[in-house]
PDB file of C-alpha atoms and ligand atoms in Angstrom:
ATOM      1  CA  UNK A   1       0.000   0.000   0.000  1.00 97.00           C
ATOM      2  CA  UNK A   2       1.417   3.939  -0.522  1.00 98.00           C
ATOM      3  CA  UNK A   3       0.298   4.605   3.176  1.00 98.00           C
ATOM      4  CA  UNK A   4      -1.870   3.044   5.669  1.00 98.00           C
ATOM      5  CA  UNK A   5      -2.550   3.851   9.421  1.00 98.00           C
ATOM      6  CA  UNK A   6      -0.853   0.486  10.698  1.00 98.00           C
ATOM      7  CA  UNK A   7      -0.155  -2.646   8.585  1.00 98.00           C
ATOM      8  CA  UNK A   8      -0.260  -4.305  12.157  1.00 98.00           C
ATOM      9  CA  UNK A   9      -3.816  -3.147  12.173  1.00 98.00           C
ATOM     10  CA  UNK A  10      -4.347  -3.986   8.631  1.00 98.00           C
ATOM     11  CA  UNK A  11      -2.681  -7.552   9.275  1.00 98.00           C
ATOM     12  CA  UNK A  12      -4.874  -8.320  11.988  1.00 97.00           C
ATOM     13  CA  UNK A  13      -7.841  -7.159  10.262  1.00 97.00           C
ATOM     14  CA  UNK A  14      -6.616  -9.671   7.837  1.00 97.00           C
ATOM     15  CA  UNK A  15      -5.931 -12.229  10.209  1.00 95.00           C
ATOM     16  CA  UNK A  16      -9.637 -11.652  11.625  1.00 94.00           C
ATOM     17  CA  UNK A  17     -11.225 -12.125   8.190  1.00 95.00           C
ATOM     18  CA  UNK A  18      -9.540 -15.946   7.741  1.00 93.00           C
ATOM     19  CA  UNK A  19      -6.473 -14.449   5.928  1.00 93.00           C
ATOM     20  CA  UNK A  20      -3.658 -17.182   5.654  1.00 90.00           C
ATOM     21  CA  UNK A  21      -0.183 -17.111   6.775  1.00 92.00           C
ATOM     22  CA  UNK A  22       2.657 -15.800   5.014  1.00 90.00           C
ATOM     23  CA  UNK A  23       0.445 -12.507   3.863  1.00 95.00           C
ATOM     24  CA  UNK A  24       2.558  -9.494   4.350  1.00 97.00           C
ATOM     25  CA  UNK A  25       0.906  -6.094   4.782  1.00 98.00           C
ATOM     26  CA  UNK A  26       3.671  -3.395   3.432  1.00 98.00           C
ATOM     27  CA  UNK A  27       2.870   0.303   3.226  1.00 98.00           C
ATOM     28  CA  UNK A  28       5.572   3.132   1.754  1.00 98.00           C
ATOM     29  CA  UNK A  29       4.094   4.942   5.280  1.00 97.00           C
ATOM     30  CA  UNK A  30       2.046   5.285   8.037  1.00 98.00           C
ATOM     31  CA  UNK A  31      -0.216   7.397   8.990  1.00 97.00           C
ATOM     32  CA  UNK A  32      -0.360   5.857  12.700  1.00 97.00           C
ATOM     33  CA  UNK A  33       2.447   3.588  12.939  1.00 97.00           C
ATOM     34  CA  UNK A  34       2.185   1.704  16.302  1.00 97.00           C
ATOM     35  CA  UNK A  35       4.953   0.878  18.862  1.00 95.00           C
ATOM     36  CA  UNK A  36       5.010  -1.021  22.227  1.00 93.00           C
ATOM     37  CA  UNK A  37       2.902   0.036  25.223  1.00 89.00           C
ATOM     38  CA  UNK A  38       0.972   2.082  22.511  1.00 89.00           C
ATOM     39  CA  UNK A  39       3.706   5.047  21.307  1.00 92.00           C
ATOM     40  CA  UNK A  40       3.918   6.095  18.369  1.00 94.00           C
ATOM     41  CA  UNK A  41       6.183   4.650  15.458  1.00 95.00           C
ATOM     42  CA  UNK A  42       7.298   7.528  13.253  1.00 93.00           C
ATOM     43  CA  UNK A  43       6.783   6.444  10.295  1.00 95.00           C
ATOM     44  CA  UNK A  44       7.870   8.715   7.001  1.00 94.00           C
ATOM     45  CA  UNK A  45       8.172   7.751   3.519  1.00 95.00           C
ATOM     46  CA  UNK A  46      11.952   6.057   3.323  1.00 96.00           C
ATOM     47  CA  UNK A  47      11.378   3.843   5.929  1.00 97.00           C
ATOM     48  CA  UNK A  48      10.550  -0.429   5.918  1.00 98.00           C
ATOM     49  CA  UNK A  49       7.157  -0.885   7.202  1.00 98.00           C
ATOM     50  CA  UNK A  50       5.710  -4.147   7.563  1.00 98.00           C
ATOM     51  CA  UNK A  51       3.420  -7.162   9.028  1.00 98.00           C
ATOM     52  CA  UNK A  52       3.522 -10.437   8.539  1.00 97.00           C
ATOM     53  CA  UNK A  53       0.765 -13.251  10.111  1.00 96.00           C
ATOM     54  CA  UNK A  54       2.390 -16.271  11.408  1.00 95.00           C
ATOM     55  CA  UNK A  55      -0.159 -19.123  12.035  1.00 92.00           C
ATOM     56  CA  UNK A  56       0.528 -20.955  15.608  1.00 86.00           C
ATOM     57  CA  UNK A  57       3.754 -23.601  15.814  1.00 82.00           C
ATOM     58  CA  UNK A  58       3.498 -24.949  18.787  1.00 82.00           C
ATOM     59  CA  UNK A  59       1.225 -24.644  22.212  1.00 71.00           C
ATOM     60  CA  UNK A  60       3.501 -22.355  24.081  1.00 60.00           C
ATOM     61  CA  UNK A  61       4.291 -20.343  21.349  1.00 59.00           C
ATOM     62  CA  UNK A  62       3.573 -16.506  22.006  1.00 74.00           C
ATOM     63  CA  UNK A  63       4.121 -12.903  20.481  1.00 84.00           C
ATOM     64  CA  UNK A  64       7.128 -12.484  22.690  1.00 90.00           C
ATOM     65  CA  UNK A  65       9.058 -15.183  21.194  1.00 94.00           C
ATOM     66  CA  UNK A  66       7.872 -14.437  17.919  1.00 95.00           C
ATOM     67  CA  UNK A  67       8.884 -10.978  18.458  1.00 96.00           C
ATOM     68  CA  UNK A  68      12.415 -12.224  19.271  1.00 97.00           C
ATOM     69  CA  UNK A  69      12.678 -13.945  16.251  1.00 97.00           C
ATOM     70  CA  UNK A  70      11.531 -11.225  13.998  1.00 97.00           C
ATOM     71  CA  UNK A  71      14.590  -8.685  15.764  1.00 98.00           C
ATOM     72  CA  UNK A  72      17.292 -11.782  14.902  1.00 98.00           C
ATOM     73  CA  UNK A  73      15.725 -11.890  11.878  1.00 98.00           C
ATOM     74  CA  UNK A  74      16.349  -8.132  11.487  1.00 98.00           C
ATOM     75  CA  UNK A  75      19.692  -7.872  13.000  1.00 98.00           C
ATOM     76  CA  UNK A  76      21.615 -10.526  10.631  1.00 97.00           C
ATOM     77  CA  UNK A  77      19.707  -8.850   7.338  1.00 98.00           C
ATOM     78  CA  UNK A  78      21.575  -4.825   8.515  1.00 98.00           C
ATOM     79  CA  UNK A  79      24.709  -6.943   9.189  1.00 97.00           C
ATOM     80  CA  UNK A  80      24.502  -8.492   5.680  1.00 97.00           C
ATOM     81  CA  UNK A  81      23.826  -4.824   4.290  1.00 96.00           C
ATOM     82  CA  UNK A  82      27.112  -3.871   5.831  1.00 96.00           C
ATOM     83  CA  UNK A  83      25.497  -1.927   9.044  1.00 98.00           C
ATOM     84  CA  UNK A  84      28.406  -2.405  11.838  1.00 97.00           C
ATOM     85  CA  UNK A  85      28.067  -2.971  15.622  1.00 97.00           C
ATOM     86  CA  UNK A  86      24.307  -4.380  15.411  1.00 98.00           C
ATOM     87  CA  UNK A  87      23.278  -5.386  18.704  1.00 97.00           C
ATOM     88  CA  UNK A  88      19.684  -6.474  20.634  1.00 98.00           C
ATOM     89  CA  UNK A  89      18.126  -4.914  23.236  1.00 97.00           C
ATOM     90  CA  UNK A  90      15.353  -6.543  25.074  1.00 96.00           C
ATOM     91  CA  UNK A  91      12.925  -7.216  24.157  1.00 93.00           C
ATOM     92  CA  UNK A  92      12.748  -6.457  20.608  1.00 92.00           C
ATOM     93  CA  UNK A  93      14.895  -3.678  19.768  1.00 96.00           C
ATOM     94  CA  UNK A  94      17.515  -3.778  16.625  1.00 98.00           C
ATOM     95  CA  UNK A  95      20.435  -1.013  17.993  1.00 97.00           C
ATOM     96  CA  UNK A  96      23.857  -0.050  16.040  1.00 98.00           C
ATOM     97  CA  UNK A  97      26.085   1.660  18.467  1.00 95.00           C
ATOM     98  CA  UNK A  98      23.582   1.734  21.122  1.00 91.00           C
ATOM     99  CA  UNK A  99      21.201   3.492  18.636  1.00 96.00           C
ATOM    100  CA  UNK A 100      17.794   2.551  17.968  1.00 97.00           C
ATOM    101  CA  UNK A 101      17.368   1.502  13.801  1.00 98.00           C
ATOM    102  CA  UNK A 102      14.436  -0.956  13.607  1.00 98.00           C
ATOM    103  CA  UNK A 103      11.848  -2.201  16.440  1.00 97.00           C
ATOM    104  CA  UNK A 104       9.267  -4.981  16.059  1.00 97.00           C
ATOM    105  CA  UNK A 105       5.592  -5.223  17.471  1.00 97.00           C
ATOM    106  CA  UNK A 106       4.306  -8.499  17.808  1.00 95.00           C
ATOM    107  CA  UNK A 107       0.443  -9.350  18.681  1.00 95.00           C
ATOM    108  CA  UNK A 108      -1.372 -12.403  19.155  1.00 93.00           C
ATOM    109  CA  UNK A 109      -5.298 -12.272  17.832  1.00 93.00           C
ATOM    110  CA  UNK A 110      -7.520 -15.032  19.615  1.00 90.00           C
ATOM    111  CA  UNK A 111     -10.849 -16.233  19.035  1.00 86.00           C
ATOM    112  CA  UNK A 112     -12.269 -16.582  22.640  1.00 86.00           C
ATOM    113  CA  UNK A 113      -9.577 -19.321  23.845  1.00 83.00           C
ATOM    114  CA  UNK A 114      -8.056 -20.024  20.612  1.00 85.00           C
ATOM    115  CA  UNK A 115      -5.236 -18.508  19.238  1.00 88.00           C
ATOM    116  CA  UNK A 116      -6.104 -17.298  15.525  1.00 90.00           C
ATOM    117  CA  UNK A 117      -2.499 -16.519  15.027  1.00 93.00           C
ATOM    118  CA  UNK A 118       0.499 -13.717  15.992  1.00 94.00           C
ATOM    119  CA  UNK A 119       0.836 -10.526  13.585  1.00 96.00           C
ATOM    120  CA  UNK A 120       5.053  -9.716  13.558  1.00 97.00           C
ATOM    121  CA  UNK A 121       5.068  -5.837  12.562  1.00 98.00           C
ATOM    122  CA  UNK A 122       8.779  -4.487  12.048  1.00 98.00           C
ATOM    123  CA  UNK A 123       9.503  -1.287  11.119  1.00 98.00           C
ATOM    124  CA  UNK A 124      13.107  -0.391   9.956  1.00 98.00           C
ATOM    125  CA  UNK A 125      14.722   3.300   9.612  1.00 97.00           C
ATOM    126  CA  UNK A 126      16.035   3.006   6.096  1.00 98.00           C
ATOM    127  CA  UNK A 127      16.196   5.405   3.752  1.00 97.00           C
ATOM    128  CA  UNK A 128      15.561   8.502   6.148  1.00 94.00           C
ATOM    129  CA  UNK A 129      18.021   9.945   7.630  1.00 95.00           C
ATOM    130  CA  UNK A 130      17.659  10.938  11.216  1.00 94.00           C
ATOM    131  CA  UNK A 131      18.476  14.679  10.646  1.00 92.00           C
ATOM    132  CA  UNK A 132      15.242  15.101   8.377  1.00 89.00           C
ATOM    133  CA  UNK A 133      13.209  13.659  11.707  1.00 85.00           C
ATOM    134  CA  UNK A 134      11.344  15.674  13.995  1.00 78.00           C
ATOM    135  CA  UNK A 135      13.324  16.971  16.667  1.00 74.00           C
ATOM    136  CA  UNK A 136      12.151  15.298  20.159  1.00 68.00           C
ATOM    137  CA  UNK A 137      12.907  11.672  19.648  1.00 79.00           C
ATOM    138  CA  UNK A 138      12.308   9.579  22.354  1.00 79.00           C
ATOM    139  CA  UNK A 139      15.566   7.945  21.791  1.00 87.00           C
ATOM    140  CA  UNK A 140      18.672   8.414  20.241  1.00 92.00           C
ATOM    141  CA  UNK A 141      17.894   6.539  16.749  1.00 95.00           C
ATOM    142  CA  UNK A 142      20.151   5.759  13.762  1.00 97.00           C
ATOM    143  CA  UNK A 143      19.131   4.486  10.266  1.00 97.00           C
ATOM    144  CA  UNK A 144      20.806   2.727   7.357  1.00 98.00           C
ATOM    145  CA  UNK A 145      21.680   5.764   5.204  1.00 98.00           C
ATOM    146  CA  UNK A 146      23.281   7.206   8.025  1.00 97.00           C
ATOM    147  CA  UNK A 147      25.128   3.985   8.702  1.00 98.00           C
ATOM    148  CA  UNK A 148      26.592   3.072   5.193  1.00 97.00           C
ATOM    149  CA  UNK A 149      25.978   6.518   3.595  1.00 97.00           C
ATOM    150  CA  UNK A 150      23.950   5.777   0.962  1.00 97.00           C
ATOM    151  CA  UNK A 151      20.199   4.069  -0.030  1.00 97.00           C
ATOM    152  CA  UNK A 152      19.445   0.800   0.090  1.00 98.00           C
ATOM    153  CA  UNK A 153      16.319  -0.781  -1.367  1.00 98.00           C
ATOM    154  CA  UNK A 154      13.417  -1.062   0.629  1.00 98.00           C
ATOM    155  CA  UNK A 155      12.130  -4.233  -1.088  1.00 98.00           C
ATOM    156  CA  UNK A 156      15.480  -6.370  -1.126  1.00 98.00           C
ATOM    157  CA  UNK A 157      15.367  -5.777   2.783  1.00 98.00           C
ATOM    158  CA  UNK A 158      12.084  -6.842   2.774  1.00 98.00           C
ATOM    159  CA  UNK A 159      12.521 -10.122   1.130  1.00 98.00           C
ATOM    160  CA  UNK A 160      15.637 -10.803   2.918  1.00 98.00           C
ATOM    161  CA  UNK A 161      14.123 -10.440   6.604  1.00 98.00           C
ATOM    162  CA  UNK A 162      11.000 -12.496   5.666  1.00 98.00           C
ATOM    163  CA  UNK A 163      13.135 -15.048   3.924  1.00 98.00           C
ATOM    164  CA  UNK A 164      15.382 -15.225   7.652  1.00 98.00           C
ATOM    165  CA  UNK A 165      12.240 -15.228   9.526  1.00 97.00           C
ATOM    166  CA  UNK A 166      10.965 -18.297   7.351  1.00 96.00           C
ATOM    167  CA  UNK A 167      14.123 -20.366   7.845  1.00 97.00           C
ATOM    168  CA  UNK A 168      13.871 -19.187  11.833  1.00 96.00           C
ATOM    169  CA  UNK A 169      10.190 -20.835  11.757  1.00 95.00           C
ATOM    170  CA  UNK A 170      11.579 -24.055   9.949  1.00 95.00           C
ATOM    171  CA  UNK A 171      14.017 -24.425  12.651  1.00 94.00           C
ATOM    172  CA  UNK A 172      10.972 -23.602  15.426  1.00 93.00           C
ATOM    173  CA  UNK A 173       9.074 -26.709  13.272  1.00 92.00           C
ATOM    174  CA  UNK A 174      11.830 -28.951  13.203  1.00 93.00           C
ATOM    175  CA  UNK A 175      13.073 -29.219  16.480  1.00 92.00           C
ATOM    176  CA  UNK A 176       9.703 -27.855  18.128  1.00 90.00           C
ATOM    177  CA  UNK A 177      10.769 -25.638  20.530  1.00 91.00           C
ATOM    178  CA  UNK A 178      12.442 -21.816  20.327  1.00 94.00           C
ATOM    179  CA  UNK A 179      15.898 -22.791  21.296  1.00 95.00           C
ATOM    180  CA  UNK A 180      18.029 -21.445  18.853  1.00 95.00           C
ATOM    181  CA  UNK A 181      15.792 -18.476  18.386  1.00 96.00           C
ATOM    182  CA  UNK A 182      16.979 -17.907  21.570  1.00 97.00           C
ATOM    183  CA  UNK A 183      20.446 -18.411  21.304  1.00 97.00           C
ATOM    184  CA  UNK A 184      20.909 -16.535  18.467  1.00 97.00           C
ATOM    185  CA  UNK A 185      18.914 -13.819  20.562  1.00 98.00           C
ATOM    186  CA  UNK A 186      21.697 -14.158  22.880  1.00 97.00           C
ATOM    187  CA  UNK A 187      24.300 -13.998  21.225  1.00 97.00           C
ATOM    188  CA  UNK A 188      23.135 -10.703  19.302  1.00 97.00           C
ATOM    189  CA  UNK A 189      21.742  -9.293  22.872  1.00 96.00           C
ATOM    190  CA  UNK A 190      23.652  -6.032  24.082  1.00 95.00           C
ATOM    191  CA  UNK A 191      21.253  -6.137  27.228  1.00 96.00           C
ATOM    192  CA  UNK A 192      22.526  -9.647  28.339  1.00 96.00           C
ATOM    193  CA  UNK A 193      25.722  -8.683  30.727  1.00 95.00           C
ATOM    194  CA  UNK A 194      24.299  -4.866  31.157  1.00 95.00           C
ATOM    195  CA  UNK A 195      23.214  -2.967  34.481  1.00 96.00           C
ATOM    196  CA  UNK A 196      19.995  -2.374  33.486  1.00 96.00           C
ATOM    197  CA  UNK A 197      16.503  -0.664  34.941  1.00 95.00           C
ATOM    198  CA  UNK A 198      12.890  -1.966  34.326  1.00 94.00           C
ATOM    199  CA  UNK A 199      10.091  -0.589  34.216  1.00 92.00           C
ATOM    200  CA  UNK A 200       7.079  -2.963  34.725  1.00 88.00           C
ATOM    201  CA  UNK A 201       3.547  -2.587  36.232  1.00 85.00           C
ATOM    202  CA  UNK A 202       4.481   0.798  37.530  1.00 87.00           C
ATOM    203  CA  UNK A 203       7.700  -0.461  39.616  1.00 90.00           C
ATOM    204  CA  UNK A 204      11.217  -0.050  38.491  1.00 93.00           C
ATOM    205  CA  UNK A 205      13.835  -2.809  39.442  1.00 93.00           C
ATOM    206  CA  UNK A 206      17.531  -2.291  39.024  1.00 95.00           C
ATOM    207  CA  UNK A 207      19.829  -4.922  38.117  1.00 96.00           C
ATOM    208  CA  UNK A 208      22.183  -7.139  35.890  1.00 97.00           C
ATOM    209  CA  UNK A 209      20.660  -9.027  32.926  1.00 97.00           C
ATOM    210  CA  UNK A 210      21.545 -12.312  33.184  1.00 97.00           C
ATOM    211  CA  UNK A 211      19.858 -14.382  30.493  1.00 97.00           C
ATOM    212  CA  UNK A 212      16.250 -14.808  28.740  1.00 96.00           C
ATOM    213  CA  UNK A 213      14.424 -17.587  29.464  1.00 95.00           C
ATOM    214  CA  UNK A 214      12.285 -20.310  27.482  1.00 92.00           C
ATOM    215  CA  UNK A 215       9.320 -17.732  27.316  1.00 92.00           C
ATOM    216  CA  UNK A 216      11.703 -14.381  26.243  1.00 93.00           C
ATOM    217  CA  UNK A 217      11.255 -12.860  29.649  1.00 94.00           C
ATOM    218  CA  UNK A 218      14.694 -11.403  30.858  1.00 96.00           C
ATOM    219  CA  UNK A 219      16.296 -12.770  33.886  1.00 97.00           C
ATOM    220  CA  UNK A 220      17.169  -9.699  35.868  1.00 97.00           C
ATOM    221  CA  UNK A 221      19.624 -10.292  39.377  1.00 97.00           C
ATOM    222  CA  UNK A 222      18.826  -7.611  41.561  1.00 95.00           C
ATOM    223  CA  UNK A 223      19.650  -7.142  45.360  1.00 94.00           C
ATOM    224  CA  UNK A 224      16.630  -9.165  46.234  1.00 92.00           C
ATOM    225  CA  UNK A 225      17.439 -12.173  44.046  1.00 96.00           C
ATOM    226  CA  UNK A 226      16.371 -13.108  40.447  1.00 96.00           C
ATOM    227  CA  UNK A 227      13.666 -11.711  39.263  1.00 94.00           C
ATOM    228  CA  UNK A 228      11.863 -12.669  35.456  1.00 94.00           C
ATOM    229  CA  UNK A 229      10.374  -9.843  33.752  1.00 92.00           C
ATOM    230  CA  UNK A 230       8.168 -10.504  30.711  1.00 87.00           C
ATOM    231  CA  UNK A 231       6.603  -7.141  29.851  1.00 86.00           C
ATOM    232  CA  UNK A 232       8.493  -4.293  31.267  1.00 86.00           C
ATOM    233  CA  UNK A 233      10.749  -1.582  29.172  1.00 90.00           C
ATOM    234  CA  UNK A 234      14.583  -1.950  29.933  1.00 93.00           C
ATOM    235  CA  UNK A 235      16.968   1.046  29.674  1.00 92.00           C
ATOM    236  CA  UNK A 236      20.958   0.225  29.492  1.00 89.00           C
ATOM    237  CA  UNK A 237      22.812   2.239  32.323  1.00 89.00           C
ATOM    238  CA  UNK A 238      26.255   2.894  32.237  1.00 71.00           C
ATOM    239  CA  UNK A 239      28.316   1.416  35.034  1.00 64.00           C
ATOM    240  CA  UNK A 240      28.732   4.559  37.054  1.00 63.00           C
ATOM    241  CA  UNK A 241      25.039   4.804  37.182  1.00 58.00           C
TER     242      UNK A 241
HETATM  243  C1  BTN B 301       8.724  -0.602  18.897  1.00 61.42           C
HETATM  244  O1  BTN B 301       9.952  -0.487  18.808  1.00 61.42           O
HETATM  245  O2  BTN B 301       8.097  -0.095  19.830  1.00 61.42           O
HETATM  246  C2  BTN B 301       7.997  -1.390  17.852  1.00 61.42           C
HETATM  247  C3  BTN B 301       7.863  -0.632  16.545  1.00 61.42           C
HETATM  248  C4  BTN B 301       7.129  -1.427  15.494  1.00 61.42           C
HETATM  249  C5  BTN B 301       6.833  -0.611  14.261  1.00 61.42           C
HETATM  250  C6  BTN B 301       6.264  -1.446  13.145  1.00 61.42           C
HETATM  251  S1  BTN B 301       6.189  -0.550  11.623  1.00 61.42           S
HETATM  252  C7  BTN B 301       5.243  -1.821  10.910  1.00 61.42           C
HETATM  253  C8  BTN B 301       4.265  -2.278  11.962  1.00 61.42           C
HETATM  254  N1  BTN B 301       3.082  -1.451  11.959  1.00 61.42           N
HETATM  255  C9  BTN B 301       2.939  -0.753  13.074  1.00 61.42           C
HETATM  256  O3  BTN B 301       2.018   0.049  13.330  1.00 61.42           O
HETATM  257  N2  BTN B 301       3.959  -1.022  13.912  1.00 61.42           N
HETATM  258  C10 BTN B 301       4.867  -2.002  13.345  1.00 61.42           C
END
C-alpha cells in the first residue's frame, strides 16, 4: 500500500477475516504507525514498514518469542547490508552503536480461547536519515543511510528479513521448541551482561541481565534475588550509574 494507518492493524484485520499465513501487509508509510505500550512509530516515507501473520507452531508459542525472532531476523539482514556494531536490546529492539534503527511489534489475535495466530510488525529506519526527523525523539535513533551513507532498497530488505524469519520458523518446526531463536537472541543481545533498569507494572527494578528464558522474559539479578520480567521496558545504564 502507498500509506496506511498500521499494517499491524491492517494484518490483523486480515488475520480476523480468515487471511492465511505468510500474507505481508507493506505500506511506503504510516499514517499511525504503532509501537510497544501504545507510542507512536514515526513512520515517514523512506522507511521499511511491515506485518507479517504467522499461524501458531506450537502450544507455548507466544508474540514475545515471535517478536524475538523477527529482531534476529532483522539484525543478521543490517549486518549483511554492511550496518556495523548491530546489537539487541530486550525485548525487541535492533540497535547499532547503542542506537535505535528498527523495532518490532508483535500481537497475538484469539478467538475466545483459541489462538487465531500472531501478527510480527517491524519497522526499519532506512532510507531517512535521522536529521530530516522531527526533533524530540524519544531515543537516540540511527538508520541505514546514516550507517553506510547511501540508499538501500526497501524491497530487497524486505525479502531478505522475511526469507530469515521463514528459515527461523523451519528451525521452530523442526526441532519444536524456540531454542536457537533464543540463542541466536543471545548472542546478538547487548542487554545480556548490562546494568539495566525496568520498568514494569508501575515499579522499576535495578539490576544485571543475566539471560532470557524459554518464554523471552529477561532474567534480571537484583539485590533481592532473580527476578523474570516478561513485559516491562529496559533502559541500558552505564556502570557509574
Ligand atoms: C517498537 O519499537 O516499539 C515497535 C515498533 C514497530 C513498528 C512497526 S512498523 C510496521 C508495523 N506497523 C505498526 O504500526 N507497527 C509495526
Amino acid at each position: 500500500m502507498d500509506s496506511v494507518d498500521s499494517t499491524n492493524t491492517e494484518a490483523k484485520k486480515l488475520l480476523i477475516q480468515g487471511e492465511e499465513e505468510g500474507i505481508i501487509v507493506t505500506a511506503g508509510r504510516q499514517t499511525a504507525g504503532r509501537g510497544r505500550k501504545d507510542r507512536t512509530w514515526l513512520s515517514p516515507v523512506g522507511g521499511l514498514y511491515f506485518s507479517l501473520i504467522i499461524y501458531p507452531r506450537l502450544e507455548v508459542e507466544s508474540a514475545p518469542l515471535l517478536g524475538l525472532l523477527g529482531a534476529c531476523a532483522v539484525a543478521r539482514c543490517l549486518s549483511e547490508l554492511g550496518v556495523e556494531d548491530v546489537s539487541l536490546k530486550w525485548p525487541n529492539d535492533v540497535l547499532v552503536k547503542q542506537r535505535k534503527i528498527a523495532g518490532i511489534l508483535s500481537e497475538t489475535v484469539f478467538l475466545g480461547s483459541d489462538t487465531l495466530g500472531t501478527v510480527v510488525g517491524i519497522g526499519v529506519n532506512q532510507n531517512c536519515s535521522v536529521s530530516e526527523m522531527p526533533n524530540g525523539l524519544q531515543w537516540p535513533t540511527t538508520s541505514i543511510i546514516d550507517e553506510v551513507g547511501k540508499a538501500t532498497s526497501i524491497e530487497s530488505l524486505l525479502c531478505s528479513i522475511v526469507n530469515r524469519i521463514d528459515e527461523l520458523l523451519q528451525s521452530v518446526e523442526e526441532k519444536m521448541s524456540f531454542s536457537s531463536v533464543l540463542d541466536e537472541w543471545r548472542e546478538l543481545s547487548s542487554t545480556i551482561g548490562s546494568k539495566v533498569r525496568v520498568h514494569e507494572d508501575g515499579k522499576t527494578i535495578d539490576g544485571i541481565a543475566k539471560n532470557i528464558d524459554s518464554n523471552g522474559a529477561l532474567v534480571v539479578q537484583t539485590e533481592d534475588g532473580f527476578v523474570s520480567v516478561l513485559q516491562g521496558d529496559v533502559s541500558h545504564l552505564r556502570v557509574e550509574d
